[in-house]
Tab-separated table of C-alpha atoms in Angstrom:
chain	number	residue	atom	x	y	z
A	1	UNK	CA	-7.262	14.856	-4.418
A	2	UNK	CA	-6.714	11.839	-2.331
A	3	UNK	CA	-4.761	10.150	-5.073
A	4	UNK	CA	-2.550	13.312	-5.292
A	5	UNK	CA	-2.259	13.242	-1.513
A	6	UNK	CA	-0.669	9.773	-1.589
A	7	UNK	CA	1.536	10.821	-4.541
A	8	UNK	CA	3.028	13.593	-2.386
A	9	UNK	CA	3.231	11.133	0.543
A	10	UNK	CA	5.448	8.709	-1.310
A	11	UNK	CA	7.534	11.396	-3.043
A	12	UNK	CA	8.395	12.427	0.535
A	13	UNK	CA	9.371	8.881	1.389
A	14	UNK	CA	11.559	8.353	-1.736
A	15	UNK	CA	13.834	11.215	-1.373
A	16	UNK	CA	16.390	9.483	0.841
A	17	UNK	CA	16.496	6.465	-1.465
A	18	UNK	CA	16.938	8.524	-4.583
A	19	UNK	CA	19.631	10.694	-3.087
A	20	UNK	CA	21.316	7.967	-0.966
A	21	UNK	CA	24.863	8.276	-2.393
A	22	UNK	CA	25.273	12.125	-2.209
A	23	UNK	CA	23.690	12.287	1.255
A	24	UNK	CA	25.949	9.611	2.614
A	25	UNK	CA	28.947	11.175	0.932
A	26	UNK	CA	28.266	14.699	2.299
A	27	UNK	CA	27.473	13.490	5.792
A	28	UNK	CA	30.074	10.710	5.920
A	29	UNK	CA	27.498	8.135	6.810
A	30	UNK	CA	28.001	4.301	6.542
A	31	UNK	CA	25.317	2.226	5.026
A	32	UNK	CA	24.177	1.105	8.564
A	33	UNK	CA	23.924	4.741	9.748
A	34	UNK	CA	22.057	5.686	6.514
A	35	UNK	CA	19.634	2.730	7.118
A	36	UNK	CA	19.099	4.016	10.665
A	37	UNK	CA	18.193	7.544	9.312
A	38	UNK	CA	15.608	5.839	7.104
A	39	UNK	CA	14.410	3.717	9.932
A	40	UNK	CA	14.005	6.831	12.016
A	41	UNK	CA	11.026	7.739	9.817
A	42	UNK	CA	9.264	4.714	11.171
A	43	UNK	CA	10.096	5.331	14.762
A	44	UNK	CA	6.775	7.042	15.397
A	45	UNK	CA	5.149	6.023	12.102
A	46	UNK	CA	3.398	2.961	13.405
A	47	UNK	CA	2.234	4.428	16.711
A	48	UNK	CA	0.729	7.540	15.044
A	49	UNK	CA	-0.738	5.328	12.293
A	50	UNK	CA	-2.822	3.552	14.931
A	51	UNK	CA	-3.633	6.703	16.908
A	52	UNK	CA	-4.611	8.627	13.662
A	53	UNK	CA	-6.900	5.682	12.512
A	54	UNK	CA	-8.767	5.600	15.765
A	55	UNK	CA	-8.968	9.483	15.734
A	56	UNK	CA	-10.574	9.333	12.325
A	57	UNK	CA	-13.341	7.204	13.702
A	58	UNK	CA	-14.181	10.255	15.913
A	59	UNK	CA	-13.018	13.353	14.145
A	60	UNK	CA	-13.860	14.408	10.475
A	61	UNK	CA	-10.961	13.094	8.422
A	62	UNK	CA	-10.990	16.155	6.216
A	63	UNK	CA	-9.166	18.307	8.832
A	64	UNK	CA	-6.881	15.475	9.976
A	65	UNK	CA	-5.663	15.178	6.354
A	66	UNK	CA	-5.025	18.818	6.078
A	67	UNK	CA	-3.097	19.004	9.321
A	68	UNK	CA	-0.938	16.036	8.382
A	69	UNK	CA	0.241	17.442	4.997
A	70	UNK	CA	1.039	20.798	6.535
A	71	UNK	CA	3.311	18.947	9.012
A	72	UNK	CA	4.934	17.050	6.175
A	73	UNK	CA	5.869	20.205	4.394
A	74	UNK	CA	7.217	21.753	7.712
A	75	UNK	CA	9.363	18.668	8.377
A	76	UNK	CA	11.138	18.727	4.962
A	77	UNK	CA	12.007	22.587	5.272
A	78	UNK	CA	15.125	22.141	7.607
A	79	UNK	CA	16.847	19.894	5.152
A	80	UNK	CA	16.126	22.153	2.146
A	81	UNK	CA	17.613	25.026	4.077
A	82	UNK	CA	20.982	23.485	5.134
A	83	UNK	CA	20.439	21.495	8.255
A	84	UNK	CA	22.933	18.799	9.313
A	85	UNK	CA	22.898	15.184	10.102
A	86	UNK	CA	21.044	15.444	13.473
A	87	UNK	CA	18.188	17.471	11.893
A	88	UNK	CA	18.113	14.765	9.108
A	89	UNK	CA	17.119	12.249	11.918
A	90	UNK	CA	14.813	14.687	13.604
A	91	UNK	CA	13.043	15.621	10.484
A	92	UNK	CA	12.475	12.038	9.417
A	93	UNK	CA	10.982	11.194	12.756
A	94	UNK	CA	8.603	14.153	12.538
A	95	UNK	CA	7.660	13.243	8.916
A	96	UNK	CA	7.026	9.613	9.966
A	97	UNK	CA	4.764	10.762	12.857
A	98	UNK	CA	2.844	13.016	10.420
A	99	UNK	CA	2.546	10.469	7.657
A	100	UNK	CA	1.725	7.468	9.837
A	101	UNK	CA	-2.084	7.688	9.596
A	102	UNK	CA	-2.056	8.963	5.896
A	103	UNK	CA	-2.860	5.782	4.081
A	104	UNK	CA	-5.537	4.329	6.402
A	105	UNK	CA	-7.342	7.729	6.700
A	106	UNK	CA	-7.233	8.265	2.950
A	107	UNK	CA	-8.570	4.757	2.519
A	108	UNK	CA	-11.257	5.222	5.120
A	109	UNK	CA	-12.439	8.516	3.533
A	110	UNK	CA	-12.476	6.999	0.140
A	111	UNK	CA	-14.237	3.727	1.094
A	112	UNK	CA	-17.050	5.526	3.037
A	113	UNK	CA	-18.523	6.501	-0.425
A	114	UNK	CA	-18.923	2.948	-1.727
A	115	UNK	CA	-20.673	-0.378	-0.908
A	116	UNK	CA	-18.358	-3.328	-0.346
A	117	UNK	CA	-18.622	-4.759	-3.927
A	118	UNK	CA	-17.608	-1.379	-5.380
A	119	UNK	CA	-14.640	-0.615	-3.155
A	120	UNK	CA	-11.842	-2.430	-5.069
A	121	UNK	CA	-11.359	0.202	-7.731
A	122	UNK	CA	-11.354	3.259	-5.356
A	123	UNK	CA	-9.117	1.458	-2.906
A	124	UNK	CA	-6.769	0.515	-5.709
A	125	UNK	CA	-6.715	4.019	-7.043
A	126	UNK	CA	-5.686	5.478	-3.672
A	127	UNK	CA	-2.845	2.772	-3.632
A	128	UNK	CA	-1.944	3.634	-7.195
A	129	UNK	CA	-1.312	7.174	-5.823
A	130	UNK	CA	1.495	5.726	-3.855
A	131	UNK	CA	3.074	4.103	-6.942
A	132	UNK	CA	2.447	7.243	-9.149
A	133	UNK	CA	4.361	9.272	-6.518
A	134	UNK	CA	7.423	7.082	-7.045
A	135	UNK	CA	6.960	6.870	-10.842
A	136	UNK	CA	6.956	10.652	-11.138
A	137	UNK	CA	9.364	11.270	-8.232
A	138	UNK	CA	12.128	8.899	-9.403
A	139	UNK	CA	13.112	10.649	-12.617
A	140	UNK	CA	12.035	14.174	-11.519
A	141	UNK	CA	13.821	14.215	-8.100
A	142	UNK	CA	16.814	12.334	-9.554
A	143	UNK	CA	17.209	15.140	-12.094
A	144	UNK	CA	16.629	17.704	-9.419
A	145	UNK	CA	19.465	16.151	-7.290
A	146	UNK	CA	21.823	15.905	-10.280
A	147	UNK	CA	21.239	19.470	-11.370
A	148	UNK	CA	20.674	21.430	-8.149
A	149	UNK	CA	21.740	19.218	-5.342
A	150	UNK	CA	20.001	16.942	-3.015
A	151	UNK	CA	18.696	19.609	-0.679
A	152	UNK	CA	16.598	21.091	-3.606
A	153	UNK	CA	14.598	17.904	-3.702
A	154	UNK	CA	13.362	18.423	-0.086
A	155	UNK	CA	12.246	21.938	-1.173
A	156	UNK	CA	10.316	20.598	-4.162
A	157	UNK	CA	8.323	18.122	-2.009
A	158	UNK	CA	7.743	20.684	0.659
A	159	UNK	CA	6.225	23.090	-1.905
A	160	UNK	CA	4.148	20.208	-3.435
A	161	UNK	CA	2.591	19.532	0.006
A	162	UNK	CA	1.716	23.253	0.586
A	163	UNK	CA	0.094	23.466	-2.818
A	164	UNK	CA	-2.086	20.317	-2.113
A	165	UNK	CA	-3.026	21.838	1.278
A	166	UNK	CA	-4.126	25.106	-0.329
A	167	UNK	CA	-6.497	23.292	-2.759
A	168	UNK	CA	-7.786	20.728	-0.150
A	169	UNK	CA	-8.825	23.522	2.263
A	170	UNK	CA	-11.456	24.612	-0.379
A	171	UNK	CA	-12.475	21.300	-2.017
A	172	UNK	CA	-12.002	18.667	0.527
A	173	UNK	CA	-15.200	16.731	1.468
A	174	UNK	CA	-16.167	13.854	3.689
A	175	UNK	CA	-17.701	10.578	2.800
A	176	UNK	CA	-21.332	10.085	3.695
A	177	UNK	CA	-20.619	8.582	7.129
A	178	UNK	CA	-18.476	11.539	8.252
A	179	UNK	CA	-20.905	14.078	6.702
A	180	UNK	CA	-23.814	12.688	8.751
A	181	UNK	CA	-21.696	12.926	12.023
A	182	UNK	CA	-20.500	16.367	11.156
A	183	UNK	CA	-24.013	17.680	10.295
A	184	UNK	CA	-25.006	17.136	13.917
A	185	UNK	CA	-21.845	18.631	15.247
A	186	UNK	CA	-20.530	15.498	16.941
A	187	UNK	CA	-18.307	12.585	16.125
A	188	UNK	CA	-19.770	9.140	15.473
A	189	UNK	CA	-20.086	7.203	18.711
A	190	UNK	CA	-20.123	3.499	18.961
A	191	UNK	CA	-23.433	1.948	20.094
A	192	UNK	CA	-23.858	-0.578	22.962
A	193	UNK	CA	-23.612	-3.521	20.592
A	194	UNK	CA	-20.525	-2.358	18.837
A	195	UNK	CA	-17.848	-5.022	18.252
A	196	UNK	CA	-14.638	-4.163	20.140
A	197	UNK	CA	-11.123	-3.752	18.463
A	198	UNK	CA	-9.899	-6.762	20.363
A	199	UNK	CA	-12.378	-9.206	18.759
A	200	UNK	CA	-11.534	-7.771	15.224
A	201	UNK	CA	-7.799	-8.107	15.800
A	202	UNK	CA	-8.242	-11.662	17.064
A	203	UNK	CA	-9.842	-12.910	13.792
A	204	UNK	CA	-7.787	-15.127	11.478
A	205	UNK	CA	-8.515	-12.793	8.604
A	206	UNK	CA	-7.107	-9.736	10.340
A	207	UNK	CA	-3.981	-11.606	11.440
A	208	UNK	CA	-3.587	-13.010	7.993
A	209	UNK	CA	-3.894	-9.824	5.939
A	210	UNK	CA	-1.738	-7.949	8.412
A	211	UNK	CA	1.056	-10.568	8.173
A	212	UNK	CA	0.772	-10.398	4.277
A	213	UNK	CA	0.764	-6.613	4.380
A	214	UNK	CA	3.799	-6.601	6.661
A	215	UNK	CA	5.745	-8.604	3.956
A	216	UNK	CA	4.463	-6.177	1.367
A	217	UNK	CA	5.610	-3.315	3.448
A	218	UNK	CA	9.082	-4.789	3.831
A	219	UNK	CA	9.328	-4.690	0.094
A	220	UNK	CA	7.946	-1.231	-0.019
A	221	UNK	CA	10.697	-0.063	2.482
A	222	UNK	CA	13.305	-1.911	0.556
A	223	UNK	CA	12.152	-0.274	-2.629
A	224	UNK	CA	12.074	3.117	-1.262
A	225	UNK	CA	15.317	3.106	0.606
A	226	UNK	CA	17.732	0.562	-1.040
A	227	UNK	CA	16.392	-0.305	-4.491
A	228	UNK	CA	18.090	2.571	-6.344
A	229	UNK	CA	21.326	1.825	-4.503
A	230	UNK	CA	20.973	-1.966	-5.191
A	231	UNK	CA	20.433	-1.324	-8.857
A	232	UNK	CA	23.383	1.021	-9.099
A	233	UNK	CA	25.901	-0.605	-6.763
A	234	UNK	CA	24.688	-4.134	-6.645
A	235	UNK	CA	23.747	-4.658	-10.266
A	236	UNK	CA	25.948	-2.080	-11.963
A	237	UNK	CA	23.323	0.122	-13.582
A	238	UNK	CA	24.045	3.824	-14.012
A	239	UNK	CA	22.231	6.362	-11.774
A	240	UNK	CA	19.877	7.499	-14.553
A	241	UNK	CA	19.098	3.845	-15.561
A	242	UNK	CA	18.477	2.880	-12.027
A	243	UNK	CA	16.003	5.773	-11.593
A	244	UNK	CA	14.258	4.802	-14.789
A	245	UNK	CA	14.057	1.111	-13.665
A	246	UNK	CA	12.631	2.264	-10.334
A	247	UNK	CA	9.943	4.197	-12.238
A	248	UNK	CA	9.092	1.133	-14.394
A	249	UNK	CA	8.811	-1.144	-11.402
A	250	UNK	CA	6.473	1.199	-9.688
A	251	UNK	CA	4.481	1.764	-12.932
A	252	UNK	CA	4.068	-1.996	-13.232
A	253	UNK	CA	2.810	-1.905	-9.624
A	254	UNK	CA	0.113	0.570	-10.597
A	255	UNK	CA	-0.964	-1.636	-13.562
A	256	UNK	CA	-1.109	-4.674	-11.297
A	257	UNK	CA	-3.151	-2.822	-8.735
A	258	UNK	CA	-5.756	-1.764	-11.269
A	259	UNK	CA	-5.739	-5.283	-12.820
A	260	UNK	CA	-6.333	-6.759	-9.353
A	261	UNK	CA	-9.272	-4.261	-8.689
A	262	UNK	CA	-10.872	-5.264	-11.962
A	263	UNK	CA	-10.419	-9.012	-11.347
A	264	UNK	CA	-11.542	-8.942	-7.792
A	265	UNK	CA	-14.527	-6.683	-8.537
A	266	UNK	CA	-15.516	-9.015	-11.445
A	267	UNK	CA	-15.361	-12.083	-9.216
A	268	UNK	CA	-17.306	-10.406	-6.449
A	269	UNK	CA	-20.113	-9.377	-8.755
A	270	UNK	CA	-20.459	-12.878	-9.997
A	271	UNK	CA	-20.977	-14.246	-6.365
A	272	UNK	CA	-17.511	-15.446	-5.690
A	273	UNK	CA	-16.704	-15.151	-2.029
A	274	UNK	CA	-13.949	-12.798	-0.864
A	275	UNK	CA	-11.914	-15.653	0.409
A	276	UNK	CA	-11.115	-16.403	-3.350
A	277	UNK	CA	-11.809	-13.011	-4.834
A	278	UNK	CA	-9.436	-11.198	-2.559
A	279	UNK	CA	-7.391	-13.547	-0.266
A	280	UNK	CA	-6.455	-16.057	-2.969
A	281	UNK	CA	-5.828	-13.459	-5.580
A	282	UNK	CA	-3.480	-11.610	-3.093
A	283	UNK	CA	-1.821	-14.768	-1.772
A	284	UNK	CA	-0.974	-16.145	-5.169
A	285	UNK	CA	0.427	-12.725	-6.178
A	286	UNK	CA	2.758	-12.678	-3.142
A	287	UNK	CA	3.943	-16.267	-3.867
A	288	UNK	CA	4.792	-15.210	-7.509
A	289	UNK	CA	6.734	-12.167	-6.180
A	290	UNK	CA	8.569	-14.407	-3.736
A	291	UNK	CA	9.766	-16.549	-6.693
A	292	UNK	CA	11.016	-13.450	-8.490
A	293	UNK	CA	13.039	-12.301	-5.347
A	294	UNK	CA	14.464	-15.705	-4.725
A	295	UNK	CA	15.516	-16.023	-8.352
A	296	UNK	CA	17.350	-12.636	-8.193
A	297	UNK	CA	20.153	-14.091	-6.019
A	298	UNK	CA	22.373	-14.500	-8.981
A	299	UNK	CA	23.169	-10.768	-8.852
A	300	UNK	CA	23.730	-10.252	-12.579
A	301	UNK	CA	22.033	-7.562	-14.628
A	302	UNK	CA	20.305	-8.091	-17.965
A	303	UNK	CA	16.915	-8.596	-19.531
A	304	UNK	CA	16.108	-11.688	-17.319
A	305	UNK	CA	17.053	-9.644	-14.268
A	306	UNK	CA	14.726	-6.792	-15.193
A	307	UNK	CA	11.896	-9.292	-15.520
A	308	UNK	CA	12.693	-10.766	-12.140
A	309	UNK	CA	12.837	-7.323	-10.639
A	310	UNK	CA	9.438	-6.466	-12.040
A	311	UNK	CA	8.059	-9.731	-10.803
A	312	UNK	CA	9.580	-9.502	-7.283
A	313	UNK	CA	9.079	-5.702	-6.656
A	314	UNK	CA	6.434	-4.820	-9.267
A	315	UNK	CA	3.349	-6.858	-8.325
A	316	UNK	CA	3.497	-7.503	-4.585
A	317	UNK	CA	1.867	-4.156	-3.828
A	318	UNK	CA	-1.529	-5.567	-4.839
A	319	UNK	CA	-1.759	-6.902	-1.286
A	320	UNK	CA	-1.928	-3.391	0.107
A	321	UNK	CA	-5.308	-2.703	-1.578
A	322	UNK	CA	-6.485	-6.229	-0.757
A	323	UNK	CA	-5.557	-5.833	2.853
A	324	UNK	CA	-7.498	-2.653	3.102
A	325	UNK	CA	-10.671	-3.804	1.514
A	326	UNK	CA	-10.559	-7.139	3.363
A	327	UNK	CA	-10.421	-5.260	6.814
A	328	UNK	CA	-13.144	-2.752	5.578
A	329	UNK	CA	-15.314	-5.786	4.745
A	330	UNK	CA	-14.685	-7.335	7.993
A	331	UNK	CA	-14.957	-4.401	10.539
A	332	UNK	CA	-18.104	-2.561	11.399
A	333	UNK	CA	-18.186	1.031	9.946
A	334	UNK	CA	-17.651	2.684	13.309
A	335	UNK	CA	-14.489	0.558	13.835
A	336	UNK	CA	-13.144	0.728	10.337
A	337	UNK	CA	-10.714	3.610	10.823
A	338	UNK	CA	-9.183	2.084	13.962
A	339	UNK	CA	-8.973	-1.443	12.444
A	340	UNK	CA	-7.238	-0.104	9.396
A	341	UNK	CA	-4.869	2.150	11.502
A	342	UNK	CA	-4.002	-0.730	13.710
A	343	UNK	CA	-3.185	-3.078	10.788
A	344	UNK	CA	-1.076	-0.295	9.267
A	345	UNK	CA	0.643	0.196	12.626
A	346	UNK	CA	1.577	-3.429	12.893
A	347	UNK	CA	2.525	-3.968	9.324
A	348	UNK	CA	4.706	-0.883	9.082
A	349	UNK	CA	7.039	-2.145	11.842
A	350	UNK	CA	8.729	-3.821	8.866
A	351	UNK	CA	9.583	-0.391	7.555
A	352	UNK	CA	11.343	0.358	10.959
A	353	UNK	CA	13.356	-2.907	10.951
A	354	UNK	CA	13.958	-3.360	7.190
A	355	UNK	CA	16.257	-0.388	6.179
A	356	UNK	CA	18.660	-0.609	9.157
A	357	UNK	CA	18.934	-4.402	8.886
A	358	UNK	CA	19.598	-4.158	5.142
A	359	UNK	CA	22.233	-1.398	5.786
A	360	UNK	CA	23.929	-3.683	8.202
A	361	UNK	CA	24.087	-6.490	5.644
A	362	UNK	CA	25.572	-4.064	3.094
A	363	UNK	CA	28.204	-2.813	5.506
A	364	UNK	CA	29.254	-6.365	6.659
A	365	UNK	CA	28.912	-8.323	3.453
A	366	UNK	CA	29.444	-5.687	0.611
A	367	UNK	CA	27.664	-6.525	-2.563
A	368	UNK	CA	26.551	-9.917	-1.161
A	369	UNK	CA	24.555	-7.961	1.456
A	370	UNK	CA	22.252	-6.820	-1.337
A	371	UNK	CA	21.711	-10.236	-2.666
A	372	UNK	CA	21.064	-11.664	0.812
A	373	UNK	CA	18.583	-8.875	1.435
A	374	UNK	CA	16.603	-9.770	-1.724
A	375	UNK	CA	16.674	-13.531	-0.679
A	376	UNK	CA	15.386	-12.597	2.760
A	377	UNK	CA	12.716	-10.515	1.133
A	378	UNK	CA	11.632	-13.506	-1.017
A	379	UNK	CA	11.310	-15.645	2.176
A	380	UNK	CA	9.075	-12.970	3.855
A	381	UNK	CA	6.846	-12.703	0.731
A	382	UNK	CA	6.520	-16.531	0.780
A	383	UNK	CA	5.414	-16.478	4.422
A	384	UNK	CA	2.994	-13.565	3.667
A	385	UNK	CA	1.509	-15.405	0.730
A	386	UNK	CA	0.927	-18.590	2.769
A	387	UNK	CA	-0.655	-16.689	5.618
A	388	UNK	CA	-3.156	-15.008	3.208
A	389	UNK	CA	-4.040	-18.314	1.480
A	390	UNK	CA	-4.501	-20.287	4.648
A	391	UNK	CA	-5.936	-17.745	7.167
A	392	UNK	CA	-7.987	-15.172	5.386
A	393	UNK	CA	-11.827	-15.648	4.954
A	394	UNK	CA	-13.563	-12.348	5.631
A	395	UNK	CA	-17.090	-13.903	5.141
A	396	UNK	CA	-16.482	-16.421	7.788
A	397	UNK	CA	-14.997	-13.887	10.361
A	398	UNK	CA	-17.653	-11.157	9.666
A	399	UNK	CA	-20.372	-13.742	10.536
A	400	UNK	CA	-18.549	-14.659	13.772
A	401	UNK	CA	-18.234	-11.093	14.691
A	402	UNK	CA	-21.944	-10.368	14.090
A	403	UNK	CA	-22.942	-13.501	16.203
């Protein structure tokens, strides 16, 4: 159910990217204005991500998840029913606020069932839900847009959210920490010796994985908002081929996530420290993705370009799962939701800045704007990879927090 939850979450996010051209045409929006509409999604996303993560340390996440997805569906309805450009901005702001805590709370709920050395696969599966949402949404919603118009796509994701909520209301359960708190009718309360959030956020590991996650989230925003347009307008692929390539790239991301989970779990079970098993695996992956983006600056389409697209966009998502499991390893259980939410809040600022900045590049530089956006993305991935390799050592920082 939580994997399906994240699938709906990312199908919601993907609509504006998949329907970019018809929406811009119908509303007469420039690329900068359209980028602003996408950035509006992140206006409250980061703030509510932090608030929701802290709330999930005190309120059973089961009900928070249910309330969030009902708000998602409500926020999509106006666009499905014929609302104009002002409501486009308003609905994206509401959707962003409701979806802000989704990923950290889904991860917190999942990880509460598993000891640290078993968390890589369940964390990866939740993250795979984000990629499966795009893999399924890209061809399906593109077909819906072509056959029934872009407004119908908003209706489809709204109904999907309501269906999920109806099932979750009956089958949703808490992890063992939340069940224990709920059984006595009170939220878990920190004890007198609890480590404060400030100390957790000051660790080199939290700073390093947050920086790396921010570079990954920049790529996520670029992939959701501008990748279909880049493939179509920047590289010359047809709309259908662009949608299929988007699905392929996100499918590769899913495979990479599962491969990372298997490799990291194997290393941890053999006694390898998480500095290598998590941080170095994630950092090297980001560095390879950076090479792929920087090599894409030629701007020509063909087999080599497809391979570079897969390398640049298709593997960097493994850092999402690594960042989550690293913070979960580092933070005490009673501070885990807040630590994850605060990491998510900081990293997702990239989603606020990225779409509008890339839209500005496209407006002012034309096709060269797409190429420069990809080069900029490569530089950010390079910095994120270096931060992970040099700063992150969860074992070291966990010992310091416990001292």
